[in-house]
PDB file of C-alpha atoms and ligand atoms in Angstrom:
ATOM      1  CA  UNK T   1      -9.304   8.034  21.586  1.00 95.00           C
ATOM      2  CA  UNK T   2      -7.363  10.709  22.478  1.00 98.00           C
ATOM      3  CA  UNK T   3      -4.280  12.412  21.160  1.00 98.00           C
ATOM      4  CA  UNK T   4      -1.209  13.903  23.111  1.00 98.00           C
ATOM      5  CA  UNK T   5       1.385  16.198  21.208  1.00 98.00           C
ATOM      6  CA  UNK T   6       4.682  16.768  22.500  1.00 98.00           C
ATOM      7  CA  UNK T   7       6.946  20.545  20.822  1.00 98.00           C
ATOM      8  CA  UNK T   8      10.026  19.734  20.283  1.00 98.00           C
ATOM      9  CA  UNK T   9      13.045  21.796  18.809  1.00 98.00           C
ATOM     10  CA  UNK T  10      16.111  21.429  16.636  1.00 98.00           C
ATOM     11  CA  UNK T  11      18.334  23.792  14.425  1.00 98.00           C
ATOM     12  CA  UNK T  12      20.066  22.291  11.520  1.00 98.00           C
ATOM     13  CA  UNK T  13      21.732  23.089   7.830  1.00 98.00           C
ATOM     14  CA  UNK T  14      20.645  21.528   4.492  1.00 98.00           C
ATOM     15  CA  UNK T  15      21.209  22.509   0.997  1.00 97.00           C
ATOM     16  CA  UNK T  16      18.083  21.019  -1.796  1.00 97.00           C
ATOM     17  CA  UNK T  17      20.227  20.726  -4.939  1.00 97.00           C
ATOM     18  CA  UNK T  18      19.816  18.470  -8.337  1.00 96.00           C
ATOM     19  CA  UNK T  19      23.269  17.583  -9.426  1.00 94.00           C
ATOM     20  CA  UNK T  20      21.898  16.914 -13.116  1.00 95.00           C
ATOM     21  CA  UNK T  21      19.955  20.722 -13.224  1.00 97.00           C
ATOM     22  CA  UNK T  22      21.995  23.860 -13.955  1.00 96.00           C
ATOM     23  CA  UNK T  23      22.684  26.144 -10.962  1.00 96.00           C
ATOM     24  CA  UNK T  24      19.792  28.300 -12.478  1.00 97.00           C
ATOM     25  CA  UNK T  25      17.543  25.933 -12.388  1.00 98.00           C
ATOM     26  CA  UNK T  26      18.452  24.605  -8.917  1.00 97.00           C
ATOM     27  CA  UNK T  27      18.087  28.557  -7.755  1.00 96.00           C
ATOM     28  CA  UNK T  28      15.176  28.793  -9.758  1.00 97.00           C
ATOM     29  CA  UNK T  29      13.409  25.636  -7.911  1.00 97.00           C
ATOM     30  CA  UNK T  30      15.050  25.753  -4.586  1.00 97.00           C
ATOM     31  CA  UNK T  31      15.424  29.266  -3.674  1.00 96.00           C
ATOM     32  CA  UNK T  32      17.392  29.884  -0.859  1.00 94.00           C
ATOM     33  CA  UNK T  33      17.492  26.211   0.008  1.00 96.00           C
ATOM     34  CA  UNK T  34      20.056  25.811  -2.664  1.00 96.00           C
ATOM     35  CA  UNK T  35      22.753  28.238  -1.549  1.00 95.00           C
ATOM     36  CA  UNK T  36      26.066  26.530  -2.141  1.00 91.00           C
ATOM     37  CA  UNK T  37      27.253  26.465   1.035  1.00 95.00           C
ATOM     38  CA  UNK T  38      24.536  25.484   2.955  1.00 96.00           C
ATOM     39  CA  UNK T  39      22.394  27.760   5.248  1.00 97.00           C
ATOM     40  CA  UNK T  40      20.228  26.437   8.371  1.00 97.00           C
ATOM     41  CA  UNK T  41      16.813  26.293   9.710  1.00 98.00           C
ATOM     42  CA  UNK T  42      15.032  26.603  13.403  1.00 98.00           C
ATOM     43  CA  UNK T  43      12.629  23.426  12.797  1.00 98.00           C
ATOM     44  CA  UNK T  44       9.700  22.470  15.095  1.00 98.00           C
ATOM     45  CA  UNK T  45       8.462  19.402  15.349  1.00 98.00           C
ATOM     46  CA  UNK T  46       5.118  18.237  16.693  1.00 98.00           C
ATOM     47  CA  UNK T  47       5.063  14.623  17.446  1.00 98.00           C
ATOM     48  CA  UNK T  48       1.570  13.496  18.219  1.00 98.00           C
ATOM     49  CA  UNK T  49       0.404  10.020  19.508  1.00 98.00           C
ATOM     50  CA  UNK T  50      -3.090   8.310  20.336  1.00 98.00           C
ATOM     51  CA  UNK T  51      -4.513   6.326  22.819  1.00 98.00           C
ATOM     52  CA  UNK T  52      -6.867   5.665  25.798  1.00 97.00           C
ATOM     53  CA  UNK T  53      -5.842   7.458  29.100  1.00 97.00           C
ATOM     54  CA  UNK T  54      -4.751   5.431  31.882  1.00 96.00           C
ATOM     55  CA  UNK T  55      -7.268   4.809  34.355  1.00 96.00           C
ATOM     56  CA  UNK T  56      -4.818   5.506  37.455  1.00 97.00           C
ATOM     57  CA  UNK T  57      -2.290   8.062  35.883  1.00 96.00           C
ATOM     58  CA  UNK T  58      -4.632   9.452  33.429  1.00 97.00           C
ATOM     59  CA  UNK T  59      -2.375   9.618  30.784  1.00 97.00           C
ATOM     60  CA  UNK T  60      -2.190   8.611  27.132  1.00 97.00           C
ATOM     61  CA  UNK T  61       1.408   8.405  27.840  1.00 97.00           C
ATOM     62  CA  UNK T  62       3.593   9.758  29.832  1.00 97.00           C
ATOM     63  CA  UNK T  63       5.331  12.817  28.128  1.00 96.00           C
ATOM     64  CA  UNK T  64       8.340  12.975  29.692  1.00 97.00           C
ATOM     65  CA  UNK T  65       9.003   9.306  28.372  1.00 97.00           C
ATOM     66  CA  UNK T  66       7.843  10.240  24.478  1.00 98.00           C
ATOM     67  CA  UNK T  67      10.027  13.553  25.220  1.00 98.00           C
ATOM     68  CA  UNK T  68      13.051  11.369  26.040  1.00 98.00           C
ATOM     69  CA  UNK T  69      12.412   8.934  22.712  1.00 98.00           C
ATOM     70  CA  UNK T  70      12.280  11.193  20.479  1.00 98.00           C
ATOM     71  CA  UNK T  71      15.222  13.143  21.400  1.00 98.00           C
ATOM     72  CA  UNK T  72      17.513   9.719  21.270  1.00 98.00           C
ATOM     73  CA  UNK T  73      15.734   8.293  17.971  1.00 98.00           C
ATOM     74  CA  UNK T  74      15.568  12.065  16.271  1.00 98.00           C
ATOM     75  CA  UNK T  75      16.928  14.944  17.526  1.00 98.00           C
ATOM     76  CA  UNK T  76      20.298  13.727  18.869  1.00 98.00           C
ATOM     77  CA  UNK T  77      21.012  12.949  15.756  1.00 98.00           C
ATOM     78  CA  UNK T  78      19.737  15.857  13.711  1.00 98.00           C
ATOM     79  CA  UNK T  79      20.415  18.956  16.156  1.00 98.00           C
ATOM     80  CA  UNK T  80      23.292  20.977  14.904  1.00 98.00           C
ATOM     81  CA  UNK T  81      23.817  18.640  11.979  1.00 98.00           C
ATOM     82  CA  UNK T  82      24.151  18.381   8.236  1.00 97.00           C
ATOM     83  CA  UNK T  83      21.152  17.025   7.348  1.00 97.00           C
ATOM     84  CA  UNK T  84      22.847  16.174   3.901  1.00 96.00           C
ATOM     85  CA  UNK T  85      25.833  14.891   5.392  1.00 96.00           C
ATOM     86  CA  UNK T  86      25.585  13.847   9.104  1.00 96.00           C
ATOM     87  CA  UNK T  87      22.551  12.046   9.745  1.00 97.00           C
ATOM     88  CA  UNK T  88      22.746   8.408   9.841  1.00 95.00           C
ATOM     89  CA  UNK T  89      19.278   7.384   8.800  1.00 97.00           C
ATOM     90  CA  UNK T  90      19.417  10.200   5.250  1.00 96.00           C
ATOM     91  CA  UNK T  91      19.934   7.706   2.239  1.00 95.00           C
ATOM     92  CA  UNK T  92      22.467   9.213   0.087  1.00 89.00           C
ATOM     93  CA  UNK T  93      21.156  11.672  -2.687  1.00 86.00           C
ATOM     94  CA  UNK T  94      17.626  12.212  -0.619  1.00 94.00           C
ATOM     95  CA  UNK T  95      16.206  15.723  -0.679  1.00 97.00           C
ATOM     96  CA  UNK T  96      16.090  16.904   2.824  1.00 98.00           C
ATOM     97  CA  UNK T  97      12.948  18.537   2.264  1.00 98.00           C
ATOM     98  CA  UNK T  98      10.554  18.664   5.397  1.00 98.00           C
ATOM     99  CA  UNK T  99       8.340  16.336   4.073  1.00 98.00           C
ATOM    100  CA  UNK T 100      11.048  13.681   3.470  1.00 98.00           C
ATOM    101  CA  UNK T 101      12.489  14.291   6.665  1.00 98.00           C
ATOM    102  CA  UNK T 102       8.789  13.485   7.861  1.00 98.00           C
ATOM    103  CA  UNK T 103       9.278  10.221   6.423  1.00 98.00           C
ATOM    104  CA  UNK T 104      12.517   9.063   7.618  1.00 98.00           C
ATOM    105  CA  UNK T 105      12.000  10.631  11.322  1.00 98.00           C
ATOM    106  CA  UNK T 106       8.720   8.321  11.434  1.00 98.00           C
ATOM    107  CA  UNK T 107      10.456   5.209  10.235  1.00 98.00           C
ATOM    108  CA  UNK T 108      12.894   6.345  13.439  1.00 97.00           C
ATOM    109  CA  UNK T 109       9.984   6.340  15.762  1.00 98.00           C
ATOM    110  CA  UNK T 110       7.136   4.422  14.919  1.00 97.00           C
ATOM    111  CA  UNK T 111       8.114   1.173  16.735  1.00 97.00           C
ATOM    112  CA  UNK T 112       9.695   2.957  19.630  1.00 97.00           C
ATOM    113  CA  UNK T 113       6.888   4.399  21.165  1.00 97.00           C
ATOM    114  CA  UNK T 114       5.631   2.104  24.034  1.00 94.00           C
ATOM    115  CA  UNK T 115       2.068   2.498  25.438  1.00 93.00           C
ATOM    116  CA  UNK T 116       0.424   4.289  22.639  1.00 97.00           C
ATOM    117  CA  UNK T 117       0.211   4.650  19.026  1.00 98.00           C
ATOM    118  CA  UNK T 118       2.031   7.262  16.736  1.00 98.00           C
ATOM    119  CA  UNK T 119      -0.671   9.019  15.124  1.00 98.00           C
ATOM    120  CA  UNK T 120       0.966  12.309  13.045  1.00 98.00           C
ATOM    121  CA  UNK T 121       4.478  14.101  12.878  1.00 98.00           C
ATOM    122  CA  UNK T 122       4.346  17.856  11.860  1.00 98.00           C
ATOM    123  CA  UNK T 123       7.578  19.487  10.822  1.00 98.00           C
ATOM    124  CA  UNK T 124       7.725  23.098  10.595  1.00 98.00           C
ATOM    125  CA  UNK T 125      11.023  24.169   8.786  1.00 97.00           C
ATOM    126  CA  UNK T 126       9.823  28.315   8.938  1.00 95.00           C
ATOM    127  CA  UNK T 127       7.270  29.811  10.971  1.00 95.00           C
ATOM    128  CA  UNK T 128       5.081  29.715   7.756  1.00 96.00           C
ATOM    129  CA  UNK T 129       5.959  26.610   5.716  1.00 96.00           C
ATOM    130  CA  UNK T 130       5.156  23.042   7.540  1.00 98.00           C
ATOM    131  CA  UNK T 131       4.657  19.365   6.183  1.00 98.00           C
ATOM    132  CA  UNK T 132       2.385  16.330   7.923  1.00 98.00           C
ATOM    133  CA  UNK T 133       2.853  12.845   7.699  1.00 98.00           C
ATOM    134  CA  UNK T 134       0.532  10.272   9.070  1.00 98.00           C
ATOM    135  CA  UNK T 135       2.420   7.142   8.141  1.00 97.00           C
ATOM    136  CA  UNK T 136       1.610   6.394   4.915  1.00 92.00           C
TER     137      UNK T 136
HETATM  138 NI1  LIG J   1      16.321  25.397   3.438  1.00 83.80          NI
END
């Protein structure tokens, strides 16, 4: 088996907040993720699938075409959005943490990907602070 990771990029706002918690508390849990009116991140994310290279093309899959997937199933709809208020797929009141985003984006993906097998999605919402999510 091998697996086959494809970088891509997307910048977006979010705001973690508890509506029942004081503002102290929210500031006191969230940090700067609970600024009041909003602030935005440079997120990476690493999508990685499995599977047994091609005998004629050699590849697990081609990466252009798991490139072009994710961008219509994820990143079109995240990139330069509210991720508390634009994206279709957020269930109203969900943290948009980076490890729920994890889980939504791979409910987005999962069955999409044609030729090989999702295997892990890695989120990075700072250069220092990053969530994985295998599916379960
Ligand atoms: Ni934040």
């Amino acid at each position: 088996m091998v697996y086959l990771t494809r970088i891509e990029r997307f910048n977006a706002a979010h705001k973690l907040w508890v509506a029942d918690w004081s503002v102290e508390k929210n500031q006191e849990v969230f940090g700067k993720c609970a600024n009041k009116n909003w602030h935005g991140h440079n997120y990476k994310l690493h999508v990685t699938v499995k599977g047994k290279p091609d005998p004629q093309t050699g590849f697990v899959m081609d990466a252009k075409e798991l490139s072009k997937v994710v961008k219509v199933e994820i990143i079109d709809k995240v990139d330069h959005m509210n991720l508390n208020l634009d994206v279709d797929f957020m269930p109203k009141g969900m943290q948009p943490t980076t490890e729920n985003m994890l889980i939504l984006f791979w409910k987005q993906l999962a069955s999409k990907i044609e030729g090989a097998e999702l295997h892990k999605l890695t989120l990075f919402e700072t250069e220092t602070i990053y969530a994985e999510y295998f599916g379960e």
